[in-house]
Coordinates of C-alpha atoms and ligand atoms in Angstrom, one line a residue:
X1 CA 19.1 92.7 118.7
X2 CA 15.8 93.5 116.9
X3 CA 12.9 92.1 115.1
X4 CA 12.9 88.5 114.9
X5 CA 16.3 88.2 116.7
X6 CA 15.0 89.0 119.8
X7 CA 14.9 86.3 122.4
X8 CA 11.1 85.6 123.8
X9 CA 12.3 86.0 127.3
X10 CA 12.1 89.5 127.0
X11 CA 8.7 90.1 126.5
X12 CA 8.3 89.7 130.2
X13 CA 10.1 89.2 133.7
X14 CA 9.0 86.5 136.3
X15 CA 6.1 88.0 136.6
X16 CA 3.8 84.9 134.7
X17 CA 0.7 83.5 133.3
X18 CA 0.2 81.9 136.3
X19 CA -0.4 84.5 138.4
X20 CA -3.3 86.4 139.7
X21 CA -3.8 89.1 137.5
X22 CA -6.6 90.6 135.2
X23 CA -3.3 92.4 132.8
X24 CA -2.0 91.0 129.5
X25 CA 0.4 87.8 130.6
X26 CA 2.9 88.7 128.6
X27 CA 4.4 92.3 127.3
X28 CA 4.8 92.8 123.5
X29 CA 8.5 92.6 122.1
X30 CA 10.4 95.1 122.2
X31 CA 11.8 97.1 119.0
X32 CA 15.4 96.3 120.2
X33 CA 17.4 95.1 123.2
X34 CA 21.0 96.8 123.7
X35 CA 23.6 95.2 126.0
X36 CA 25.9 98.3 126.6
X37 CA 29.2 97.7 128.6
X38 CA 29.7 101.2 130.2
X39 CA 28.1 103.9 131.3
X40 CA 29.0 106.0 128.7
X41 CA 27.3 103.5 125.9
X42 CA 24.0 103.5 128.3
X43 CA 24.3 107.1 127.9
X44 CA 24.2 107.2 124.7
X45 CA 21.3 104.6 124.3
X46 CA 19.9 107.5 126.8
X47 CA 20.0 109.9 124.0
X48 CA 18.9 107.8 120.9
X49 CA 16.0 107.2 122.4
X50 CA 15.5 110.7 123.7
X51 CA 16.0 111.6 119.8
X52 CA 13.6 109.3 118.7
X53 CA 10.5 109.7 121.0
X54 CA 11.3 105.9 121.8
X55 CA 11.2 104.4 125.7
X56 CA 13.8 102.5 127.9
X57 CA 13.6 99.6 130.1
X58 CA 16.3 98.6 132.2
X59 CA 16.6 95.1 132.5
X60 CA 18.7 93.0 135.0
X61 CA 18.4 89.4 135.1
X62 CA 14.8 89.6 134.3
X63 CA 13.6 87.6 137.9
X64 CA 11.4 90.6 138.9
X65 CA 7.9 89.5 139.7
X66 CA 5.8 92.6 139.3
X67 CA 6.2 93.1 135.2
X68 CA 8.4 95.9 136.6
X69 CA 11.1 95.4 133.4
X70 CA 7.9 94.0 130.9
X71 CA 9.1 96.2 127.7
X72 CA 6.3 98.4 125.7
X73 CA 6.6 98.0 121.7
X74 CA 8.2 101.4 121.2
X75 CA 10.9 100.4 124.0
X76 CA 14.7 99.0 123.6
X77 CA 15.5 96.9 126.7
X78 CA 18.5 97.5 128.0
X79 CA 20.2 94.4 129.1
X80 CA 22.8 95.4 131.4
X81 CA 24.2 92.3 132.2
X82 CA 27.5 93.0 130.2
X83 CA 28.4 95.7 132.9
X84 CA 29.6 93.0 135.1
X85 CA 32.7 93.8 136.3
X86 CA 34.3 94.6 140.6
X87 CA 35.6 97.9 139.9
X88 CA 37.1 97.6 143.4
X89 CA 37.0 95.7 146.7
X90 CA 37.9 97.5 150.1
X91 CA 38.4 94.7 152.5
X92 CA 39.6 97.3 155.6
X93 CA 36.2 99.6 154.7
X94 CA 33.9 96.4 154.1
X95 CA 32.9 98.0 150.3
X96 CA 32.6 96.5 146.9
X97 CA 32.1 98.7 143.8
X98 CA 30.3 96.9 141.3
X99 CA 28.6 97.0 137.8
X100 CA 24.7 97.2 137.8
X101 CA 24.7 93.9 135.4
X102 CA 26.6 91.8 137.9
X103 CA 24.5 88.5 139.3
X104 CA 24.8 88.4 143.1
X105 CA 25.7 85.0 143.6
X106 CA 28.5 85.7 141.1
X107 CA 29.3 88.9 143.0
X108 CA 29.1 86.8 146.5
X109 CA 31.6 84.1 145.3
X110 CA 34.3 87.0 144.4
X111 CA 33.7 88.8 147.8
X112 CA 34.3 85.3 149.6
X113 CA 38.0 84.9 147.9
X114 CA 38.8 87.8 149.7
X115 CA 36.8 86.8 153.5
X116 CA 33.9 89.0 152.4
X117 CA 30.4 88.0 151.6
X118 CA 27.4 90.2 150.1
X119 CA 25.0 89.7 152.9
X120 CA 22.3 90.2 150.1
X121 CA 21.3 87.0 149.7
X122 CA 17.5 86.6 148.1
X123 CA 15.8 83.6 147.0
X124 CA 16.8 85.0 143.4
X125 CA 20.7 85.4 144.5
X126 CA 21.9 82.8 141.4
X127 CA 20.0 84.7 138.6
X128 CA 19.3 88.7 140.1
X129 CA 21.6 91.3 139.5
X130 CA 22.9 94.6 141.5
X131 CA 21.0 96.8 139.1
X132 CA 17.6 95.1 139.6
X133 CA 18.4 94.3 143.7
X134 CA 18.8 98.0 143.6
X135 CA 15.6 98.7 141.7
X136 CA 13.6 96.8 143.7
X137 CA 15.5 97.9 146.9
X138 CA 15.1 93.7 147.1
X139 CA 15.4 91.7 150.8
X140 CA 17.4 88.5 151.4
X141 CA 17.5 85.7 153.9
X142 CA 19.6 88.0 156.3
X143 CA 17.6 91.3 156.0
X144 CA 17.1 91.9 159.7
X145 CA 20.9 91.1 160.2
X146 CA 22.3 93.3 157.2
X147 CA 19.2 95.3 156.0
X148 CA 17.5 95.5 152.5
X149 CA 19.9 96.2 149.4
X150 CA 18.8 99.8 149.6
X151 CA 20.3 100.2 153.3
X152 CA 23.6 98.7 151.6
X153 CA 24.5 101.2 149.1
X154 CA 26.5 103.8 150.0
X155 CA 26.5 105.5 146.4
X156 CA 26.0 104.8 143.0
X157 CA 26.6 105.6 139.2
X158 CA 23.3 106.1 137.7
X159 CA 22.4 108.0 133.8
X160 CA 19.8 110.7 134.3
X161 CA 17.4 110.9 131.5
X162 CA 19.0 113.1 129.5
X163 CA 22.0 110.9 129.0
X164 CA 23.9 113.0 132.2
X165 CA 26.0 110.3 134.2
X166 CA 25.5 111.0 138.0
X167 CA 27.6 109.5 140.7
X168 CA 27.3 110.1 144.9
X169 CA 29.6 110.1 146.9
X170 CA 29.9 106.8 148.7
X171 CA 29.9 108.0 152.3
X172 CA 29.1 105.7 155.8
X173 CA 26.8 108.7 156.7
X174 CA 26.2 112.1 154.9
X175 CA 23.4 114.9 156.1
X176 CA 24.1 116.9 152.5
X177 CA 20.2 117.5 152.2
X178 CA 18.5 115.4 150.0
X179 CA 19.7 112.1 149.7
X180 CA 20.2 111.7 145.9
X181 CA 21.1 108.1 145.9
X182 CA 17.4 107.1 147.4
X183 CA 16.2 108.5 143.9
X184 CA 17.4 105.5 142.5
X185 CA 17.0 102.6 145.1
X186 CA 13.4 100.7 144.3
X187 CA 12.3 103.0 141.9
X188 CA 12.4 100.3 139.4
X189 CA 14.8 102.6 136.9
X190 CA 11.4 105.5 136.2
X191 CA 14.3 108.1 137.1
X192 CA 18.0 106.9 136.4
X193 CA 19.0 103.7 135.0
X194 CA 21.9 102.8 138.0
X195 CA 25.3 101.5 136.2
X196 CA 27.5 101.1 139.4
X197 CA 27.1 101.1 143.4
X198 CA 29.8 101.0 146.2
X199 CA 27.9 98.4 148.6
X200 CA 28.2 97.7 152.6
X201 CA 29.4 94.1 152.3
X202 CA 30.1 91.9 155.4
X203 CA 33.2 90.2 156.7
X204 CA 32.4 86.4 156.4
X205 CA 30.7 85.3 159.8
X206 CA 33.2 82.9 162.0
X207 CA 30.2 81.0 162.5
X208 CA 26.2 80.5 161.4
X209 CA 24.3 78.2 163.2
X210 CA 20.3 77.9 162.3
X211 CA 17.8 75.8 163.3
X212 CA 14.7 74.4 163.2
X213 CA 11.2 74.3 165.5
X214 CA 7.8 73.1 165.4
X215 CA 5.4 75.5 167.1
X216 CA 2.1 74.6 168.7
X217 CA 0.1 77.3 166.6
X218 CA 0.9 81.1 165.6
X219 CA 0.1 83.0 167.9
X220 CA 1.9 81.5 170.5
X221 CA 5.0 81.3 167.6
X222 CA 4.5 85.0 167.5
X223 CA 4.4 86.2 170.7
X224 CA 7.7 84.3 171.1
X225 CA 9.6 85.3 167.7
X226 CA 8.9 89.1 169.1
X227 CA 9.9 88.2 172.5
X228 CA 13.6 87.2 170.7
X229 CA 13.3 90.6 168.7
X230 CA 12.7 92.8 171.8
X231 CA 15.4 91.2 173.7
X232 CA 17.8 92.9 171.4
X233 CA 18.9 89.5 169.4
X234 CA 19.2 90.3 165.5
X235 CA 18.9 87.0 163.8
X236 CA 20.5 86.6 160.4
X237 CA 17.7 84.3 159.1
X238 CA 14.3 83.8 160.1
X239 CA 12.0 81.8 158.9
X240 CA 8.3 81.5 160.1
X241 CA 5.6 79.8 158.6
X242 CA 2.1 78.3 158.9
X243 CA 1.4 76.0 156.2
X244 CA -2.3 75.0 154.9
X245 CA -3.7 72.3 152.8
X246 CA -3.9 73.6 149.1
X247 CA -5.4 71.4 146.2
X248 CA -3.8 71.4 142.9
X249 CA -0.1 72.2 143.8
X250 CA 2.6 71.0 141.1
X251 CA 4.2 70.5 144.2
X252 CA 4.6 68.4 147.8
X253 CA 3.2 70.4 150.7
X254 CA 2.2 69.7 154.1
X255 CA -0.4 71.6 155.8
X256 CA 0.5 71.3 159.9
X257 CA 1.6 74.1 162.4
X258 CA 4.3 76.6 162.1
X259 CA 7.8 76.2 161.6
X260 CA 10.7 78.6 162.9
X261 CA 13.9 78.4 161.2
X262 CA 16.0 80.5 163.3
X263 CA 19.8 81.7 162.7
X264 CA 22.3 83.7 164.2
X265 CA 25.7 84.7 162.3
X266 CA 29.3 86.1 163.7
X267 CA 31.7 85.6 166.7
X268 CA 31.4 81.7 168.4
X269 CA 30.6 83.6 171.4
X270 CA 27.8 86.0 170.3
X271 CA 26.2 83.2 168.5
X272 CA 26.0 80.8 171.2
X273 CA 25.0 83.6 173.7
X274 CA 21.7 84.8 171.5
X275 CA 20.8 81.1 171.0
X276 CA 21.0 81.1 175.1
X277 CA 18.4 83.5 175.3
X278 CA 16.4 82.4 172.2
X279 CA 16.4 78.8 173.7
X280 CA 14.9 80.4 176.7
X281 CA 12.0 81.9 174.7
X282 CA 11.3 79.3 172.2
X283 CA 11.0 76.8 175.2
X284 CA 8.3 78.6 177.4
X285 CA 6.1 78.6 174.4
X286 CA 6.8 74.6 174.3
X287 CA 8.5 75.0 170.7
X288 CA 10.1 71.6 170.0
X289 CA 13.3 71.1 168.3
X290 CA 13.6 69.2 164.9
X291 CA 16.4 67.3 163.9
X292 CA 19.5 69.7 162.3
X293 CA 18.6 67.8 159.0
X294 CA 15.4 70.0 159.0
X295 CA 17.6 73.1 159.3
X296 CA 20.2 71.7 156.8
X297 CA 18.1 70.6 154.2
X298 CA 16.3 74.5 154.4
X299 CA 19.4 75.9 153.8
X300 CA 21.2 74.3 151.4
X301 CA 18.1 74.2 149.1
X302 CA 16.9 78.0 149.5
X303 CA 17.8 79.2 146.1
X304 CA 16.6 76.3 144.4
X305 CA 12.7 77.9 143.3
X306 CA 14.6 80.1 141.1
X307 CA 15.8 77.4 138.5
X308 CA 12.0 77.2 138.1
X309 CA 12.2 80.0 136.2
X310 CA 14.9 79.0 133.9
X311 CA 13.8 78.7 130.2
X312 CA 12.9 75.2 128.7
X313 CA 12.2 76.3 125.6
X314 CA 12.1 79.8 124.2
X315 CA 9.7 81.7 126.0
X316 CA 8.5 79.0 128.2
X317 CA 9.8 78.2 132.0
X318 CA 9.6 75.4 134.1
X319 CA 7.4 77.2 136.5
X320 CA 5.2 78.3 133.0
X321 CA 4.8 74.1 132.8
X322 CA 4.6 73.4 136.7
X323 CA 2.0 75.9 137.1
X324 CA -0.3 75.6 133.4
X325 CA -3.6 74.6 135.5
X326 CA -2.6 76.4 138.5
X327 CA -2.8 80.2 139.6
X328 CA -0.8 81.1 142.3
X329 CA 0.4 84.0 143.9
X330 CA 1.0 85.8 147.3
X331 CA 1.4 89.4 149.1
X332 CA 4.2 90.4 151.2
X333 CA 2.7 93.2 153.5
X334 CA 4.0 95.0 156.2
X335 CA 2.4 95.5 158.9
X336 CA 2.6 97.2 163.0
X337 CA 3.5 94.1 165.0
X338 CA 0.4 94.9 167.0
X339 CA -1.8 94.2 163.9
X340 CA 0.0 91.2 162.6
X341 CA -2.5 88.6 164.3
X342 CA -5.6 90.5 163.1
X343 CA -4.4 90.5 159.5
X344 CA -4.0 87.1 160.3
X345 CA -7.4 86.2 160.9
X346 CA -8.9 88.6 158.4
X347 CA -6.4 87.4 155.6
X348 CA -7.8 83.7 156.2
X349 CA -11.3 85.0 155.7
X350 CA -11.2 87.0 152.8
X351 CA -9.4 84.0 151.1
X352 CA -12.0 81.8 152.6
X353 CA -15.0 84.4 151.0
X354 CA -13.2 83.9 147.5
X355 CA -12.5 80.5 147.2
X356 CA -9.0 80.7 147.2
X357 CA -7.2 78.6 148.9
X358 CA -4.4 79.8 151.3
X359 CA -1.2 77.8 151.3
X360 CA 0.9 79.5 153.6
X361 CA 0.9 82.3 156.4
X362 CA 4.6 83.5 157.5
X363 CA 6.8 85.7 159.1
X364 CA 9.8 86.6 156.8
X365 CA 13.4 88.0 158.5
X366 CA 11.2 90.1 161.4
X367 CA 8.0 89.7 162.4
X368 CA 6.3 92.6 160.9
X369 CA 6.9 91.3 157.4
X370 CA 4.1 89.1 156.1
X371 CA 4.4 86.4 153.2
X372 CA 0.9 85.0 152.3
X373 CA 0.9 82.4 149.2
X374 CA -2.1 81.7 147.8
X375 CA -3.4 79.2 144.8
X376 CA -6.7 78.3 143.1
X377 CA -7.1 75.5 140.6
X378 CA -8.1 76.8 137.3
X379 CA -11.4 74.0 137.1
X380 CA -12.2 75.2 133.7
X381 CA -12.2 78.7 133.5
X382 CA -8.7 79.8 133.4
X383 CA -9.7 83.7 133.1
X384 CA -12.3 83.1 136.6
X385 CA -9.7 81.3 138.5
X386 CA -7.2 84.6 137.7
X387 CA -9.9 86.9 138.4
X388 CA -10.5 85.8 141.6
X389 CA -6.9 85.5 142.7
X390 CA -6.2 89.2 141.4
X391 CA -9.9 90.6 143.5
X392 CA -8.5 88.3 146.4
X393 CA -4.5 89.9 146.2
X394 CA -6.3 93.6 145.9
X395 CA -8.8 93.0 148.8
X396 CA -5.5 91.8 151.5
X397 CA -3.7 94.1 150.1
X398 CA -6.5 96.5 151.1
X399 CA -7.0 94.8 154.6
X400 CA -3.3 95.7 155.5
X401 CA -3.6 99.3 154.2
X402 CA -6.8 99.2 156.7
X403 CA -4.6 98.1 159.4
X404 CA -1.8 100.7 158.9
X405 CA 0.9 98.6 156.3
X406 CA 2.7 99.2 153.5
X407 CA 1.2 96.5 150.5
X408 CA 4.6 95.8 149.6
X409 CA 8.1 95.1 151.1
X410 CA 10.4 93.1 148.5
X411 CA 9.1 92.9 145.1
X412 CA 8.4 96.2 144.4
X413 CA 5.4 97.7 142.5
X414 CA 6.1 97.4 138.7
X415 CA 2.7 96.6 136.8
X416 CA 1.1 94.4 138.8
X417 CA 0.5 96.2 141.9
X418 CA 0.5 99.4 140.2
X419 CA -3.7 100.1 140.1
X420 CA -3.1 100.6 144.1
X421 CA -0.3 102.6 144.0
X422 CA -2.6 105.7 145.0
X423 CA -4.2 104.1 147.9
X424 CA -0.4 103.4 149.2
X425 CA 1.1 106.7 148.6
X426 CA -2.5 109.2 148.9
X427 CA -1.4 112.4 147.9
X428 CA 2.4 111.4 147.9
X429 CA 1.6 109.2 144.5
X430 CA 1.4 112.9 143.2
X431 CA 4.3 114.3 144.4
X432 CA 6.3 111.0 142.7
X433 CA 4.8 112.0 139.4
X434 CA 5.8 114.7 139.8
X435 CA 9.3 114.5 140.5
X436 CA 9.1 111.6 137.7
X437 CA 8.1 114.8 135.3
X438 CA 11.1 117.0 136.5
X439 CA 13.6 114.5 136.1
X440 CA 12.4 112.7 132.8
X441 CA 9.9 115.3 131.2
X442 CA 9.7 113.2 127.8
X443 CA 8.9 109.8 129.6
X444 CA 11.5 108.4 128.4
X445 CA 12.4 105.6 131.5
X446 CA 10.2 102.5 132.2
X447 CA 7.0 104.1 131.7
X448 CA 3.8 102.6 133.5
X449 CA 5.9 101.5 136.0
X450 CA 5.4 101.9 140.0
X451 CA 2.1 104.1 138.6
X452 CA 4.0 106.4 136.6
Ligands
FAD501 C1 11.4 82.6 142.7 C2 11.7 84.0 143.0 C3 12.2 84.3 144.3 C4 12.4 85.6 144.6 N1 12.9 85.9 145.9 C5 13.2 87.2 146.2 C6 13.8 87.5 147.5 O1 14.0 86.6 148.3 N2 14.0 88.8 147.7 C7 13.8 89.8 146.8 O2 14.1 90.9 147.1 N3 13.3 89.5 145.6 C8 13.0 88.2 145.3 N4 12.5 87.9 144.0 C9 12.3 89.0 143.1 C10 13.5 89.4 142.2 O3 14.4 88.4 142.2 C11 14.1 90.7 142.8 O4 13.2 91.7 142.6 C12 15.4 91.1 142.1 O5 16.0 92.1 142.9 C13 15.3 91.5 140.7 O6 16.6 91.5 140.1 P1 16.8 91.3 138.6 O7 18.2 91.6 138.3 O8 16.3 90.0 138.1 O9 15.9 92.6 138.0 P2 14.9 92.6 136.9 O10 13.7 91.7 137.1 O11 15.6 92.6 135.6 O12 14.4 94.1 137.1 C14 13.7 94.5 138.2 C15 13.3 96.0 138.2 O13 14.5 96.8 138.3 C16 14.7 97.5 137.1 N5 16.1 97.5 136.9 C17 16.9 96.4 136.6 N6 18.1 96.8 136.5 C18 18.2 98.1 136.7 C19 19.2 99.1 136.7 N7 20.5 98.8 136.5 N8 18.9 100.4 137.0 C20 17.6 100.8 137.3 N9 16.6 99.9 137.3 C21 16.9 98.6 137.0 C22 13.9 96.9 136.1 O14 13.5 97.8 135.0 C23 12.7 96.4 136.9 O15 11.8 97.4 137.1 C24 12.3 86.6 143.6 C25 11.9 86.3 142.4 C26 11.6 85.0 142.0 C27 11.2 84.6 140.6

């Protein structure tokens, strides 16, 4: 596609209007969008570009919420959701090898025909594809359980940037030096645009059960959750949240103290023996049960925030309509355990200093993973309210940095977040650029992203 015939929805991912940031809200077009159906054809894309001093930007299925696939106007997008296809499924070895352009859920649904299931399972998992879970080196529900996507591959197919097809060999454990597949895995395609990966995937659990709990307040939620950690349990979901009244939400929310939705996955035996012992935890910190419905309902409805960023109309997104007087946006830090209840109360000052308004403090799959969701009401001045979302995102990103964390841990870097990328990395953000420079001298892959 070019000029005119290309579809609005490329001039940016999921990352919005809405959210708390002083760049553009939206990326130009691009000069063309390519949907190439093997590696070879990506390859050649590769070259054109090379040729003609134009950029690349690998696109998945565009749910990304750092700008990390947002196209420059000398860029062709390349839409790789054509390469969709199971190249093979190894049911003895637990492996699937799979196109980058594949969506997960549709990936999941194949692996279940055969007793398999993905065990990457993201809030994104009906609309996100391999390529992009890869880029992002994205989390899921189960993370603790089965690890982040980037712990799942065991090798890839990826196109250099000189058009040179590159595949690893899919190994269980390799000490060959470097390993070359990490170049790839949430580096948001600035070195390789990944075509294929042979994935870990899971044998369906006989059995899942998860619940649900009402804690009196967080800390003694905390020192509880880590008490199941330490005992050597590995849930496959967990759930931990604080909620906090928010004005101007397109949606219902309750402030009140901290739910735990807690799971455990595989053998009858092994599932009702860690809910033994995390029974035994949750009820000397007085955590009272809520009905299975709770749990239930949680479940069943976990993907459903994604449709909110379907398209409307061209361009436009439910969440673009939900959200027009709103800004919202959160920070997923990771932190040392020890620190987590300092952040805590230094998170819920900062906002407090700002004006902006907290809506919910959690714990996401282990509890040195921080989600923090914030919202201010744009009164007004639509370019104030963003302003002092983005000065509040920057200063708790800073506070974890302060306190020993990473400032990110499932959405990767891509535009947004990229201004920091220094203070993350110190002297390392050099060394990226310059392996970025050895491995694509002309610039040609997803420039500006992840700082580079
Ligand atoms: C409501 C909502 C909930 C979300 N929940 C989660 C969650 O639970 N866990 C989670 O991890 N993420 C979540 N995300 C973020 C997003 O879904 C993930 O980052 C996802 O992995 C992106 O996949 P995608 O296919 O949409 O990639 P895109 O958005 O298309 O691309 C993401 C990045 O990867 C690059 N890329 C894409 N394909 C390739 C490729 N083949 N080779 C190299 N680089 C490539 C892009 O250039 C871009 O930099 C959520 C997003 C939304 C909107």
């Amino acid at each position: 596609m070019t000029g005119p015939s290309i579809p609005p929805r490329y001039q940016t991912d999921a990352f919005r209007a809405h959210r708390g940031s002083l760049l553009e809200e939206r990326g130009p077009s691009p000069l063309a969008v390519v949907l190439p159906r093997t590696a070879a054809e990506v390859a050649t894309v590769v070259r054109f570009a090379l040729d003609a001093g134009l950029k690349l930007v690998p696109w998945g299925g565009g749910t990304g919420l750092m700008g990390g696939a947002r196209p420059s106007s000398d860029s062709i997008v390349l839409d790789l959701r054509e390469m969709r296809r199971v190249r093979a499924i190894d049911p003895i070895s637990g492996t699937v090898t799979v196109e980058a352009g594949m969506v997960l859920e549709a990936l999941d649904r194949r692996l279940r025909r055969r007793g398999l299931t993905l065990g990457h399972d993201p809030w994104s998992q009906p609309r996100a594809t391999v390529g992009g879970a890869i880029g992002t080196n994205g989390i899921g529900y189960a993370g603790y359980l089965r690890g982040t996507m980037g712990d799942q591959v065991l090798g890839l197919e990826a196109v250099l940037a000189d058009g040179t097809v590159i595949r690893t060999r899919p190994a269980a454990r390799s000490t060959t030096g470097l390993d070359l597949k990490r170049l790839f895995i949430g580096t948001e395609g600035t070195v390789g645009i990944v075509t294929a990966a042979t994935l870990r995937v899971f044998p369906v659990p006989a059995t899942e059960v998860i619940r649900a709990f009402r804690l009196r307040d967080f800390s003694t939620g905390f020192a509880a959750l880590s008490r199941v950690y330490d005992d050597g349990l590995t849930p496959s979901v967990m759930d931990f949240e604080e909620t906090f009244e928010a004005p101007a939400l397109p949606w219902g929310a309750e402030a009140g103290p901290p739910t735990l939705y807690l799971g455990f996955a595989g053998a009858k035996e092994i599932v009702a023996a860690s809910w033994r012992v995390a029974r035994r935890r949750l009820r000397s910190a007085h955590a009272s049960p809520l009905p299975n419905r709770e749990a239930g309902d949680y479940w069943r409805t976990r993907h459903d925030i994604i449709y909110m960023h379907d398209e409307i109309s061209p361009g436009v997104t439910r969440a673009d309509v939900a959200l027009k007087d709103t800004i919202f946006d959160y920070v997923h830090v990771a932190l040392p355990r020890s620190r987590i209840l300092a952040y805590r109360r230094a998170a819920l000052a900062i906002l407090r200093r700002r004006g902006v308004h907290p809506i919910g403090f959690g714990l996401w799959t282990q509890p040195e993973l921080v989600s923090l969701e914030v919202v201010k009401p744009v009164l007004g001045d639509r370019s104030a309210a963003k302003a002092a979302v983005a000065a509040s995102v920057d200063a708790l990103i800073r506070k974890a940095h302060a306190l020993g964390g990473s400032m990110e841990y499932v959405h990767g870097i891509g535009v947004k977040l990229a201004h920091l990328i220094g203070e993350e990395l110190g002297i390392g953000a050099d060394l990226a650029r310059r392996i970025k420079e050895t491995l694509d001298p002309q610039d040609v892959l997803n420039p500006g992203k992840l700082g580079l």
